[in-house]
Amino acid sequence: MMKRLGSPPRNLSGQFATRAVAICAMFVAMFEMGAAAAQPGNADNGRAKAATCAACHGADGNSVTPQWPSLAGQSEAYVARQLQAYRDKQRPDVGMQQFAATLSDQDTRDIGAFYATQRLQPKGADPQFTALGERIYRGGVPERGIAACIACHGPGGHGNPMAAYPRINSQHSAYLQKTLQEYAAGNRQSDSDKNQMMRNVAELLLEDEIQALASYIQGLQ
Ligand code: HEC
Ligand code: HEC
């Protein structure tokens, strides 16, 4: 319901009471978050917790199936964030939503710490597409307002662990394409804590540009 402009507040003390309750609730929520706040991830614990994930992501985080992303060398913060996003239904994969459903925040960080210690195996690019992919990756498409990927993911695609910008180099192009399409369609919302920055970029990309980028990025080392 719209509040009429200029109308005096109906019940001042009532408003203050409501606000006071809201502020108390906020402190309680902050306290609870603090109490449950995850400690930095423990890679040894993470290795054990990731045992069931090896079937798809590889024992060392290098997956051999193009639809299953490699996780080796990915940052703790990014992996933890994605597992929480599946768990909280901000990413739409039914299988991953199930695998993440019972993970605590601490579990997600331990698992992230484990994959961060693993070594990513390089993959080759499909040379057919790399020229267009490289051009957009390095320079964006200024006339259509598309930012250069290099600005956030770095020249080698290694990302920025502190900012939870993911490593994307040597990732399967099939997975990269699918996930860029999901950002573009607005279905992948794991960037909601980052001003939707990937959705904003991906929705401007054309299909052949996504294909070219995915191929180029797979070949980055
Ligand atoms: C049956 C195969 C399978 C199993 C088992 C599995 N995953 Fe996945 N995982 C996938 C697929 C497929 C995707 C990509 C889904 C998508 O497109 O969002 C994925 C995506 C992910 C991602 C996101 C990667 C990225 O680059 O954003 C993480 C993190 C992840 N899985 C961790 C785990 C962990 C931890 C477990 C075990 C608790 C696990 N997975 C078990 C198949 C699997
Ligand atoms: C302003 C910074 C920024 C720019 C520019 C940017 N990205 Fe990203 N990218 C991010 C962030 C942050 C994430 C993680 C968001 C999330 O948690 O879902 C991400 C995620 C991704 C992912 C998902 C990785 C995975 O493992 O699932 C891909 C692929 C990707 N970006 C490719 C690109 C491409 C291609 C471009 C250029 C067209 C680009 N990005 C431009 C910041 C950026």
PDB file of C-alpha atoms and ligand atoms in Angstrom:
ATOM      1  CA  MET A   1       0.000   0.000   0.000  1.00  0.00           C
ATOM      2  CA  MET A   2       1.307   3.479  -0.862  1.00  0.00           C
ATOM      3  CA  LYS A   3       1.836   5.921   1.979  1.00  0.00           C
ATOM      4  CA  ARG A   4       0.317   9.263   1.131  1.00  0.00           C
ATOM      5  CA  LEU A   5       2.900  12.034   0.864  1.00  0.00           C
ATOM      6  CA  GLY A   6       2.622  14.662   3.562  1.00  0.00           C
ATOM      7  CA  SER A   7       0.335  12.617   5.802  1.00  0.00           C
ATOM      8  CA  PRO A   8       1.544  12.782   9.412  1.00  0.00           C
ATOM      9  CA  PRO A   9       2.694   9.510  10.991  1.00  0.00           C
ATOM     10  CA  ARG A  10      -0.359   7.912  12.536  1.00  0.00           C
ATOM     11  CA  ASN A  11       1.180   6.622  15.696  1.00  0.00           C
ATOM     12  CA  LEU A  12       4.639   7.863  16.590  1.00  0.00           C
ATOM     13  CA  SER A  13       5.242   5.751  19.651  1.00  0.00           C
ATOM     14  CA  GLY A  14       3.982   2.722  17.767  1.00  0.00           C
ATOM     15  CA  GLN A  15       6.486   3.445  15.038  1.00  0.00           C
ATOM     16  CA  PHE A  16       9.315   3.757  17.530  1.00  0.00           C
ATOM     17  CA  ALA A  17       8.330   0.484  19.159  1.00  0.00           C
ATOM     18  CA  THR A  18       8.289  -1.259  15.798  1.00  0.00           C
ATOM     19  CA  ARG A  19      11.656   0.184  14.954  1.00  0.00           C
ATOM     20  CA  ALA A  20      13.123  -0.801  18.311  1.00  0.00           C
ATOM     21  CA  VAL A  21      11.923  -4.361  17.861  1.00  0.00           C
ATOM     22  CA  ALA A  22      13.408  -4.418  14.362  1.00  0.00           C
ATOM     23  CA  ILE A  23      16.750  -3.163  15.654  1.00  0.00           C
ATOM     24  CA  CYS A  24      16.777  -5.753  18.437  1.00  0.00           C
ATOM     25  CA  ALA A  25      15.980  -8.471  15.916  1.00  0.00           C
ATOM     26  CA  MET A  26      18.855  -7.254  13.795  1.00  0.00           C
ATOM     27  CA  PHE A  27      21.291  -7.515  16.706  1.00  0.00           C
ATOM     28  CA  VAL A  28      20.048 -10.984  17.571  1.00  0.00           C
ATOM     29  CA  ALA A  29      20.514 -12.013  13.935  1.00  0.00           C
ATOM     30  CA  MET A  30      24.020 -10.526  13.902  1.00  0.00           C
ATOM     31  CA  PHE A  31      24.864 -12.309  17.128  1.00  0.00           C
ATOM     32  CA  GLU A  32      23.610 -15.599  15.767  1.00  0.00           C
ATOM     33  CA  MET A  33      25.601 -15.110  12.584  1.00  0.00           C
ATOM     34  CA  GLY A  34      28.641 -14.358  14.713  1.00  0.00           C
ATOM     35  CA  ALA A  35      28.130 -17.443  16.836  1.00  0.00           C
ATOM     36  CA  ALA A  36      27.726 -19.643  13.789  1.00  0.00           C
ATOM     37  CA  ALA A  37      30.433 -17.830  11.823  1.00  0.00           C
ATOM     38  CA  ALA A  38      32.571 -20.341  10.035  1.00  0.00           C
ATOM     39  CA  GLN A  39      36.264 -20.565  10.863  1.00  0.00           C
ATOM     40  CA  PRO A  40      38.778 -20.483   7.997  1.00  0.00           C
ATOM     41  CA  GLY A  41      38.549 -23.714   6.043  1.00  0.00           C
ATOM     42  CA  ASN A  42      40.596 -26.749   7.047  1.00  0.00           C
ATOM     43  CA  ALA A  43      41.879 -28.587   3.968  1.00  0.00           C
ATOM     44  CA  ASP A  44      42.305 -31.948   5.724  1.00  0.00           C
ATOM     45  CA  ASN A  45      38.736 -31.906   6.983  1.00  0.00           C
ATOM     46  CA  GLY A  46      37.678 -30.758   3.532  1.00  0.00           C
ATOM     47  CA  ARG A  47      39.358 -33.703   1.832  1.00  0.00           C
ATOM     48  CA  ALA A  48      37.246 -36.087   3.909  1.00  0.00           C
ATOM     49  CA  LYS A  49      34.064 -34.095   3.350  1.00  0.00           C
ATOM     50  CA  ALA A  50      34.701 -34.041  -0.421  1.00  0.00           C
ATOM     51  CA  ALA A  51      35.110 -37.820  -0.707  1.00  0.00           C
ATOM     52  CA  THR A  52      31.654 -38.262  -2.223  1.00  0.00           C
ATOM     53  CA  CYS A  53      32.309 -35.480  -4.737  1.00  0.00           C
ATOM     54  CA  ALA A  54      35.265 -37.267  -6.341  1.00  0.00           C
ATOM     55  CA  ALA A  55      33.011 -39.378  -8.557  1.00  0.00           C
ATOM     56  CA  CYS A  56      32.228 -36.300 -10.641  1.00  0.00           C
ATOM     57  CA  HIS A  57      34.824 -33.659  -9.808  1.00  0.00           C
ATOM     58  CA  GLY A  58      37.823 -36.034  -9.620  1.00  0.00           C
ATOM     59  CA  ALA A  59      39.740 -37.067  -6.490  1.00  0.00           C
ATOM     60  CA  ASP A  60      42.096 -34.105  -7.041  1.00  0.00           C
ATOM     61  CA  GLY A  61      39.422 -31.698  -8.322  1.00  0.00           C
ATOM     62  CA  ASN A  62      40.188 -32.316 -12.013  1.00  0.00           C
ATOM     63  CA  SER A  63      37.020 -33.588 -13.672  1.00  0.00           C
ATOM     64  CA  VAL A  64      37.273 -35.501 -16.930  1.00  0.00           C
ATOM     65  CA  THR A  65      33.669 -34.952 -18.053  1.00  0.00           C
ATOM     66  CA  PRO A  66      33.059 -31.638 -19.878  1.00  0.00           C
ATOM     67  CA  GLN A  67      29.747 -30.958 -18.101  1.00  0.00           C
ATOM     68  CA  TRP A  68      31.315 -31.331 -14.639  1.00  0.00           C
ATOM     69  CA  PRO A  69      33.495 -28.381 -13.672  1.00  0.00           C
ATOM     70  CA  SER A  70      37.013 -28.821 -12.385  1.00  0.00           C
ATOM     71  CA  LEU A  71      37.482 -27.379  -8.898  1.00  0.00           C
ATOM     72  CA  ALA A  72      41.246 -27.774  -8.471  1.00  0.00           C
ATOM     73  CA  GLY A  73      43.007 -24.498  -7.702  1.00  0.00           C
ATOM     74  CA  GLN A  74      39.725 -22.656  -7.125  1.00  0.00           C
ATOM     75  CA  SER A  75      39.676 -20.311  -4.136  1.00  0.00           C
ATOM     76  CA  GLU A  76      38.153 -21.278  -0.809  1.00  0.00           C
ATOM     77  CA  ALA A  77      35.899 -18.226  -0.739  1.00  0.00           C
ATOM     78  CA  TYR A  78      34.461 -18.845  -4.201  1.00  0.00           C
ATOM     79  CA  VAL A  79      33.817 -22.581  -3.687  1.00  0.00           C
ATOM     80  CA  ALA A  80      32.201 -21.930  -0.307  1.00  0.00           C
ATOM     81  CA  ARG A  81      29.989 -19.247  -1.821  1.00  0.00           C
ATOM     82  CA  GLN A  82      28.860 -21.514  -4.680  1.00  0.00           C
ATOM     83  CA  LEU A  83      28.040 -24.437  -2.392  1.00  0.00           C
ATOM     84  CA  GLN A  84      25.978 -22.097  -0.239  1.00  0.00           C
ATOM     85  CA  ALA A  85      24.286 -20.782  -3.386  1.00  0.00           C
ATOM     86  CA  TYR A  86      23.257 -24.306  -4.447  1.00  0.00           C
ATOM     87  CA  ARG A  87      22.132 -25.072  -0.916  1.00  0.00           C
ATOM     88  CA  ASP A  88      20.115 -21.843  -0.753  1.00  0.00           C
ATOM     89  CA  LYS A  89      18.698 -22.366  -4.281  1.00  0.00           C
ATOM     90  CA  GLN A  90      20.444 -19.379  -5.897  1.00  0.00           C
ATOM     91  CA  ARG A  91      21.944 -21.753  -8.455  1.00  0.00           C
ATOM     92  CA  PRO A  92      19.562 -24.039 -10.323  1.00  0.00           C
ATOM     93  CA  ASP A  93      21.330 -27.431 -10.699  1.00  0.00           C
ATOM     94  CA  VAL A  94      19.095 -30.081  -9.073  1.00  0.00           C
ATOM     95  CA  GLY A  95      21.939 -32.539  -8.512  1.00  0.00           C
ATOM     96  CA  MET A  96      24.244 -29.992  -6.897  1.00  0.00           C
ATOM     97  CA  GLN A  97      21.375 -28.584  -4.830  1.00  0.00           C
ATOM     98  CA  GLN A  98      20.985 -32.073  -3.341  1.00  0.00           C
ATOM     99  CA  PHE A  99      24.703 -32.594  -2.708  1.00  0.00           C
ATOM    100  CA  ALA A 100      24.944 -29.200  -1.006  1.00  0.00           C
ATOM    101  CA  ALA A 101      21.668 -29.438   0.916  1.00  0.00           C
ATOM    102  CA  THR A 102      23.157 -30.743   4.163  1.00  0.00           C
ATOM    103  CA  LEU A 103      26.437 -28.790   4.131  1.00  0.00           C
ATOM    104  CA  SER A 104      27.061 -26.282   6.922  1.00  0.00           C
ATOM    105  CA  ASP A 105      28.901 -23.043   6.156  1.00  0.00           C
ATOM    106  CA  GLN A 106      31.941 -24.601   7.852  1.00  0.00           C
ATOM    107  CA  ASP A 107      31.703 -27.661   5.572  1.00  0.00           C
ATOM    108  CA  THR A 108      31.664 -25.410   2.499  1.00  0.00           C
ATOM    109  CA  ARG A 109      34.806 -23.603   3.640  1.00  0.00           C
ATOM    110  CA  ASP A 110      36.657 -26.811   4.531  1.00  0.00           C
ATOM    111  CA  ILE A 111      35.796 -28.234   1.106  1.00  0.00           C
ATOM    112  CA  GLY A 112      36.891 -24.981  -0.524  1.00  0.00           C
ATOM    113  CA  ALA A 113      40.190 -25.066   1.375  1.00  0.00           C
ATOM    114  CA  PHE A 114      40.793 -28.611   0.141  1.00  0.00           C
ATOM    115  CA  TYR A 115      40.205 -27.807  -3.550  1.00  0.00           C
ATOM    116  CA  ALA A 116      42.343 -24.671  -3.264  1.00  0.00           C
ATOM    117  CA  THR A 117      45.343 -26.899  -2.452  1.00  0.00           C
ATOM    118  CA  GLN A 118      44.846 -29.069  -5.562  1.00  0.00           C
ATOM    119  CA  ARG A 119      46.661 -28.532  -8.854  1.00  0.00           C
ATOM    120  CA  LEU A 120      44.606 -27.658 -11.927  1.00  0.00           C
ATOM    121  CA  GLN A 121      45.485 -29.578 -15.088  1.00  0.00           C
ATOM    122  CA  PRO A 122      45.743 -27.421 -18.228  1.00  0.00           C
ATOM    123  CA  LYS A 123      43.428 -28.053 -21.180  1.00  0.00           C
ATOM    124  CA  GLY A 124      43.721 -26.926 -24.787  1.00  0.00           C
ATOM    125  CA  ALA A 125      41.510 -24.379 -26.553  1.00  0.00           C
ATOM    126  CA  ASP A 126      39.544 -25.076 -29.698  1.00  0.00           C
ATOM    127  CA  PRO A 127      41.589 -22.942 -32.142  1.00  0.00           C
ATOM    128  CA  GLN A 128      38.527 -22.282 -34.309  1.00  0.00           C
ATOM    129  CA  PHE A 129      37.060 -19.840 -31.827  1.00  0.00           C
ATOM    130  CA  THR A 130      39.979 -18.333 -29.976  1.00  0.00           C
ATOM    131  CA  ALA A 131      40.410 -15.108 -32.005  1.00  0.00           C
ATOM    132  CA  LEU A 132      36.933 -13.730 -31.213  1.00  0.00           C
ATOM    133  CA  GLY A 133      37.150 -15.082 -27.659  1.00  0.00           C
ATOM    134  CA  GLU A 134      40.503 -13.456 -27.041  1.00  0.00           C
ATOM    135  CA  ARG A 135      39.335 -10.109 -28.422  1.00  0.00           C
ATOM    136  CA  ILE A 136      36.339  -9.936 -26.076  1.00  0.00           C
ATOM    137  CA  TYR A 137      38.185 -11.406 -23.123  1.00  0.00           C
ATOM    138  CA  ARG A 138      40.903  -8.786 -23.335  1.00  0.00           C
ATOM    139  CA  GLY A 139      39.015  -5.792 -24.687  1.00  0.00           C
ATOM    140  CA  GLY A 140      35.306  -6.368 -24.056  1.00  0.00           C
ATOM    141  CA  VAL A 141      32.828  -4.964 -26.590  1.00  0.00           C
ATOM    142  CA  PRO A 142      32.910  -1.236 -25.761  1.00  0.00           C
ATOM    143  CA  GLU A 143      30.179  -0.234 -28.246  1.00  0.00           C
ATOM    144  CA  ARG A 144      27.741  -2.616 -26.509  1.00  0.00           C
ATOM    145  CA  GLY A 145      28.870  -1.823 -22.988  1.00  0.00           C
ATOM    146  CA  ILE A 146      30.458  -5.233 -22.392  1.00  0.00           C
ATOM    147  CA  ALA A 147      33.314  -5.091 -19.892  1.00  0.00           C
ATOM    148  CA  ALA A 148      36.571  -6.878 -20.594  1.00  0.00           C
ATOM    149  CA  CYS A 149      36.728 -10.154 -18.698  1.00  0.00           C
ATOM    150  CA  ILE A 150      40.414  -9.556 -18.013  1.00  0.00           C
ATOM    151  CA  ALA A 151      39.508  -6.700 -15.652  1.00  0.00           C
ATOM    152  CA  CYS A 152      38.207  -9.102 -13.030  1.00  0.00           C
ATOM    153  CA  HIS A 153      39.462 -12.546 -14.033  1.00  0.00           C
ATOM    154  CA  GLY A 154      43.023 -11.454 -14.901  1.00  0.00           C
ATOM    155  CA  PRO A 155      45.126 -12.061 -18.031  1.00  0.00           C
ATOM    156  CA  GLY A 156      45.533 -15.776 -17.315  1.00  0.00           C
ATOM    157  CA  GLY A 157      42.004 -16.274 -15.968  1.00  0.00           C
ATOM    158  CA  HIS A 158      43.276 -16.909 -12.445  1.00  0.00           C
ATOM    159  CA  GLY A 159      40.691 -14.662 -10.794  1.00  0.00           C
ATOM    160  CA  ASN A 160      41.112 -12.889  -7.486  1.00  0.00           C
ATOM    161  CA  PRO A 161      40.831 -15.137  -4.420  1.00  0.00           C
ATOM    162  CA  MET A 162      40.466 -12.231  -1.982  1.00  0.00           C
ATOM    163  CA  ALA A 163      37.432 -10.867  -3.843  1.00  0.00           C
ATOM    164  CA  ALA A 164      36.036 -14.368  -4.612  1.00  0.00           C
ATOM    165  CA  TYR A 165      36.400 -13.684  -8.352  1.00  0.00           C
ATOM    166  CA  PRO A 166      36.774 -17.242  -9.621  1.00  0.00           C
ATOM    167  CA  ARG A 167      39.594 -18.820 -11.517  1.00  0.00           C
ATOM    168  CA  ILE A 168      38.173 -19.716 -14.935  1.00  0.00           C
ATOM    169  CA  ASN A 169      41.240 -20.834 -16.920  1.00  0.00           C
ATOM    170  CA  SER A 170      41.558 -24.496 -17.982  1.00  0.00           C
ATOM    171  CA  GLN A 171      37.863 -25.039 -17.252  1.00  0.00           C
ATOM    172  CA  HIS A 172      35.759 -27.221 -19.580  1.00  0.00           C
ATOM    173  CA  SER A 173      34.261 -25.052 -22.316  1.00  0.00           C
ATOM    174  CA  ALA A 174      30.977 -27.006 -22.222  1.00  0.00           C
ATOM    175  CA  TYR A 175      30.521 -26.069 -18.565  1.00  0.00           C
ATOM    176  CA  LEU A 176      31.627 -22.457 -19.167  1.00  0.00           C
ATOM    177  CA  GLN A 177      29.062 -22.065 -21.953  1.00  0.00           C
ATOM    178  CA  LYS A 178      26.258 -23.522 -19.880  1.00  0.00           C
ATOM    179  CA  THR A 179      26.974 -21.363 -16.882  1.00  0.00           C
ATOM    180  CA  LEU A 180      27.371 -18.158 -18.948  1.00  0.00           C
ATOM    181  CA  GLN A 181      23.976 -18.931 -20.508  1.00  0.00           C
ATOM    182  CA  GLU A 182      22.523 -19.358 -17.036  1.00  0.00           C
ATOM    183  CA  TYR A 183      23.835 -15.970 -15.941  1.00  0.00           C
ATOM    184  CA  ALA A 184      22.498 -14.464 -19.180  1.00  0.00           C
ATOM    185  CA  ALA A 185      19.044 -15.933 -18.552  1.00  0.00           C
ATOM    186  CA  GLY A 186      19.115 -14.734 -14.947  1.00  0.00           C
ATOM    187  CA  ASN A 187      18.867 -18.281 -13.574  1.00  0.00           C
ATOM    188  CA  ARG A 188      22.252 -18.304 -11.892  1.00  0.00           C
ATOM    189  CA  GLN A 189      21.996 -15.765  -9.092  1.00  0.00           C
ATOM    190  CA  SER A 190      25.091 -16.588  -7.051  1.00  0.00           C
ATOM    191  CA  ASP A 191      26.398 -13.097  -7.901  1.00  0.00           C
ATOM    192  CA  SER A 192      23.568 -11.488  -5.924  1.00  0.00           C
ATOM    193  CA  ASP A 193      26.081 -10.452  -3.244  1.00  0.00           C
ATOM    194  CA  LYS A 194      28.219  -8.799  -5.938  1.00  0.00           C
ATOM    195  CA  ASN A 195      25.804  -6.391  -7.628  1.00  0.00           C
ATOM    196  CA  GLN A 196      24.844  -9.070 -10.178  1.00  0.00           C
ATOM    197  CA  MET A 197      28.056  -8.300 -11.999  1.00  0.00           C
ATOM    198  CA  MET A 198      28.163 -11.522 -14.012  1.00  0.00           C
ATOM    199  CA  ARG A 199      24.488 -11.403 -14.960  1.00  0.00           C
ATOM    200  CA  ASN A 200      25.009  -7.839 -16.174  1.00  0.00           C
ATOM    201  CA  VAL A 201      27.909  -8.861 -18.419  1.00  0.00           C
ATOM    202  CA  ALA A 202      26.505 -12.167 -19.670  1.00  0.00           C
ATOM    203  CA  GLU A 203      23.094 -10.863 -20.695  1.00  0.00           C
ATOM    204  CA  LEU A 204      24.787  -8.611 -23.278  1.00  0.00           C
ATOM    205  CA  LEU A 205      26.742 -11.421 -24.945  1.00  0.00           C
ATOM    206  CA  LEU A 206      25.594 -13.107 -28.165  1.00  0.00           C
ATOM    207  CA  GLU A 207      25.485 -16.887 -28.398  1.00  0.00           C
ATOM    208  CA  ASP A 208      28.528 -17.175 -30.720  1.00  0.00           C
ATOM    209  CA  GLU A 209      30.456 -14.840 -28.428  1.00  0.00           C
ATOM    210  CA  ILE A 210      29.718 -17.084 -25.449  1.00  0.00           C
ATOM    211  CA  GLN A 211      30.933 -20.081 -27.435  1.00  0.00           C
ATOM    212  CA  ALA A 212      34.130 -18.282 -28.479  1.00  0.00           C
ATOM    213  CA  LEU A 213      34.845 -17.034 -24.964  1.00  0.00           C
ATOM    214  CA  ALA A 214      34.296 -20.482 -23.453  1.00  0.00           C
ATOM    215  CA  SER A 215      36.731 -22.009 -25.910  1.00  0.00           C
ATOM    216  CA  TYR A 216      39.358 -19.318 -25.371  1.00  0.00           C
ATOM    217  CA  ILE A 217      39.067 -19.527 -21.580  1.00  0.00           C
ATOM    218  CA  GLN A 218      39.432 -23.321 -21.633  1.00  0.00           C
ATOM    219  CA  GLY A 219      42.795 -22.789 -23.314  1.00  0.00           C
ATOM    220  CA  LEU A 220      44.067 -20.177 -20.845  1.00  0.00           C
ATOM    221  CA  GLN A 221      46.705 -21.492 -18.464  1.00  0.00           C
TER     222      GLN A 221
HETATM  223  C1  HEC B   1      26.853 -36.508 -10.082  1.00  0.00           C
HETATM  224  C2  HEC B   1      27.963 -35.610 -10.292  1.00  0.00           C
HETATM  225  C3  HEC B   1      28.319 -34.615  -9.198  1.00  0.00           C
HETATM  226  C4  HEC B   1      28.591 -34.865  -7.867  1.00  0.00           C
HETATM  227  C5  HEC B   1      28.566 -36.189  -7.124  1.00  0.00           C
HETATM  228  C6  HEC B   1      28.953 -33.590  -7.290  1.00  0.00           C
HETATM  229  N1  HEC B   1      28.914 -32.610  -8.245  1.00  0.00           N
HETATM  230 FE1  HEC B   1      29.433 -30.651  -7.987  1.00  0.00          FE
HETATM  231  N2  HEC B   1      28.845 -30.254  -9.881  1.00  0.00           N
HETATM  232  C7  HEC B   1      28.337 -31.162 -10.777  1.00  0.00           C
HETATM  233  C8  HEC B   1      27.849 -30.465 -11.941  1.00  0.00           C
HETATM  234  C9  HEC B   1      27.209 -31.081 -13.162  1.00  0.00           C
HETATM  235  C10 HEC B   1      28.071 -29.082 -11.695  1.00  0.00           C
HETATM  236  C11 HEC B   1      27.674 -27.907 -12.591  1.00  0.00           C
HETATM  237  C12 HEC B   1      26.256 -27.534 -12.236  1.00  0.00           C
HETATM  238  C13 HEC B   1      25.832 -26.215 -12.799  1.00  0.00           C
HETATM  239  O1  HEC B   1      25.845 -26.057 -14.014  1.00  0.00           O
HETATM  240  O2  HEC B   1      25.513 -25.313 -12.002  1.00  0.00           O
HETATM  241  C14 HEC B   1      28.706 -29.002 -10.402  1.00  0.00           C
HETATM  242  C15 HEC B   1      29.122 -27.798  -9.824  1.00  0.00           C
HETATM  243  C16 HEC B   1      29.812 -27.702  -8.646  1.00  0.00           C
HETATM  244  C17 HEC B   1      30.402 -26.496  -8.115  1.00  0.00           C
HETATM  245  C18 HEC B   1      30.404 -25.133  -8.780  1.00  0.00           C
HETATM  246  C19 HEC B   1      31.697 -24.987  -9.567  1.00  0.00           C
HETATM  247  C20 HEC B   1      31.924 -23.637 -10.137  1.00  0.00           C
HETATM  248  O3  HEC B   1      32.921 -23.489 -10.862  1.00  0.00           O
HETATM  249  O4  HEC B   1      31.143 -22.712  -9.895  1.00  0.00           O
HETATM  250  C21 HEC B   1      30.970 -26.821  -6.923  1.00  0.00           C
HETATM  251  C22 HEC B   1      31.726 -25.894  -5.985  1.00  0.00           C
HETATM  252  C23 HEC B   1      30.735 -28.233  -6.699  1.00  0.00           C
HETATM  253  N3  HEC B   1      30.034 -28.735  -7.750  1.00  0.00           N
HETATM  254  C24 HEC B   1      31.142 -28.929  -5.578  1.00  0.00           C
HETATM  255  C25 HEC B   1      30.730 -30.229  -5.277  1.00  0.00           C
HETATM  256  C26 HEC B   1      30.920 -30.861  -4.006  1.00  0.00           C
HETATM  257  C27 HEC B   1      31.622 -30.233  -2.822  1.00  0.00           C
HETATM  258  C28 HEC B   1      30.357 -32.103  -4.096  1.00  0.00           C
HETATM  259  C29 HEC B   1      30.258 -33.176  -3.012  1.00  0.00           C
HETATM  260  C30 HEC B   1      29.669 -32.762  -1.760  1.00  0.00           C
HETATM  261  C31 HEC B   1      29.851 -32.250  -5.450  1.00  0.00           C
HETATM  262  N4  HEC B   1      30.083 -31.091  -6.121  1.00  0.00           N
HETATM  263  C32 HEC B   1      29.284 -33.403  -5.959  1.00  0.00           C
HETATM  264  C33 HEC B   1      28.329 -32.531 -10.618  1.00  0.00           C
HETATM  265  C34 HEC B   1      28.518 -33.191  -9.413  1.00  0.00           C
HETATM  266  C1  HEC B   2      33.323  -6.766 -12.761  1.00  0.00           C
HETATM  267  C2  HEC B   2      34.024  -8.016 -12.600  1.00  0.00           C
HETATM  268  C3  HEC B   2      33.784  -9.103 -13.625  1.00  0.00           C
HETATM  269  C4  HEC B   2      33.824  -9.001 -14.997  1.00  0.00           C
HETATM  270  C5  HEC B   2      34.056  -7.778 -15.848  1.00  0.00           C
HETATM  271  C6  HEC B   2      33.616 -10.333 -15.511  1.00  0.00           C
HETATM  272  N1  HEC B   2      33.449 -11.208 -14.470  1.00  0.00           N
HETATM  273 FE1  HEC B   2      33.086 -13.201 -14.653  1.00  0.00          FE
HETATM  274  N2  HEC B   2      32.803 -13.326 -12.633  1.00  0.00           N
HETATM  275  C7  HEC B   2      32.948 -12.291 -11.748  1.00  0.00           C
HETATM  276  C8  HEC B   2      32.520 -12.731 -10.444  1.00  0.00           C
HETATM  277  C9  HEC B   2      32.549 -11.913  -9.166  1.00  0.00           C
HETATM  278  C10 HEC B   2      32.107 -14.072 -10.586  1.00  0.00           C
HETATM  279  C11 HEC B   2      31.512 -14.966  -9.509  1.00  0.00           C
HETATM  280  C12 HEC B   2      30.052 -14.607  -9.366  1.00  0.00           C
HETATM  281  C13 HEC B   2      29.257 -15.650  -8.621  1.00  0.00           C
HETATM  282  O1  HEC B   2      29.554 -15.881  -7.435  1.00  0.00           O
HETATM  283  O2  HEC B   2      28.375 -16.252  -9.232  1.00  0.00           O
HETATM  284  C14 HEC B   2      32.307 -14.413 -11.983  1.00  0.00           C
HETATM  285  C15 HEC B   2      32.013 -15.660 -12.523  1.00  0.00           C
HETATM  286  C16 HEC B   2      32.302 -16.033 -13.829  1.00  0.00           C
HETATM  287  C17 HEC B   2      32.136 -17.353 -14.365  1.00  0.00           C
HETATM  288  C18 HEC B   2      31.664 -18.577 -13.611  1.00  0.00           C
HETATM  289  C19 HEC B   2      32.849 -19.415 -13.199  1.00  0.00           C
HETATM  290  C20 HEC B   2      32.474 -20.779 -12.698  1.00  0.00           C
HETATM  291  O3  HEC B   2      33.373 -21.522 -12.310  1.00  0.00           O
HETATM  292  O4  HEC B   2      31.282 -21.114 -12.698  1.00  0.00           O
HETATM  293  C21 HEC B   2      32.509 -17.293 -15.682  1.00  0.00           C
HETATM  294  C22 HEC B   2      32.529 -18.441 -16.663  1.00  0.00           C
HETATM  295  C23 HEC B   2      32.879 -15.930 -15.969  1.00  0.00           C
HETATM  296  N3  HEC B   2      32.745 -15.181 -14.804  1.00  0.00           N
HETATM  297  C24 HEC B   2      33.300 -15.468 -17.200  1.00  0.00           C
HETATM  298  C25 HEC B   2      33.421 -14.122 -17.514  1.00  0.00           C
HETATM  299  C26 HEC B   2      33.570 -13.630 -18.861  1.00  0.00           C
HETATM  300  C27 HEC B   2      33.623 -14.505 -20.104  1.00  0.00           C
HETATM  301  C28 HEC B   2      33.646 -12.269 -18.777  1.00  0.00           C
HETATM  302  C29 HEC B   2      33.792 -11.260 -19.885  1.00  0.00           C
HETATM  303  C30 HEC B   2      32.780 -11.278 -20.928  1.00  0.00           C
HETATM  304  C31 HEC B   2      33.548 -11.928 -17.359  1.00  0.00           C
HETATM  305  N4  HEC B   2      33.399 -13.082 -16.638  1.00  0.00           N
HETATM  306  C32 HEC B   2      33.595 -10.638 -16.848  1.00  0.00           C
HETATM  307  C33 HEC B   2      33.427 -11.027 -12.034  1.00  0.00           C
HETATM  308  C34 HEC B   2      33.542 -10.510 -13.317  1.00  0.00           C
END
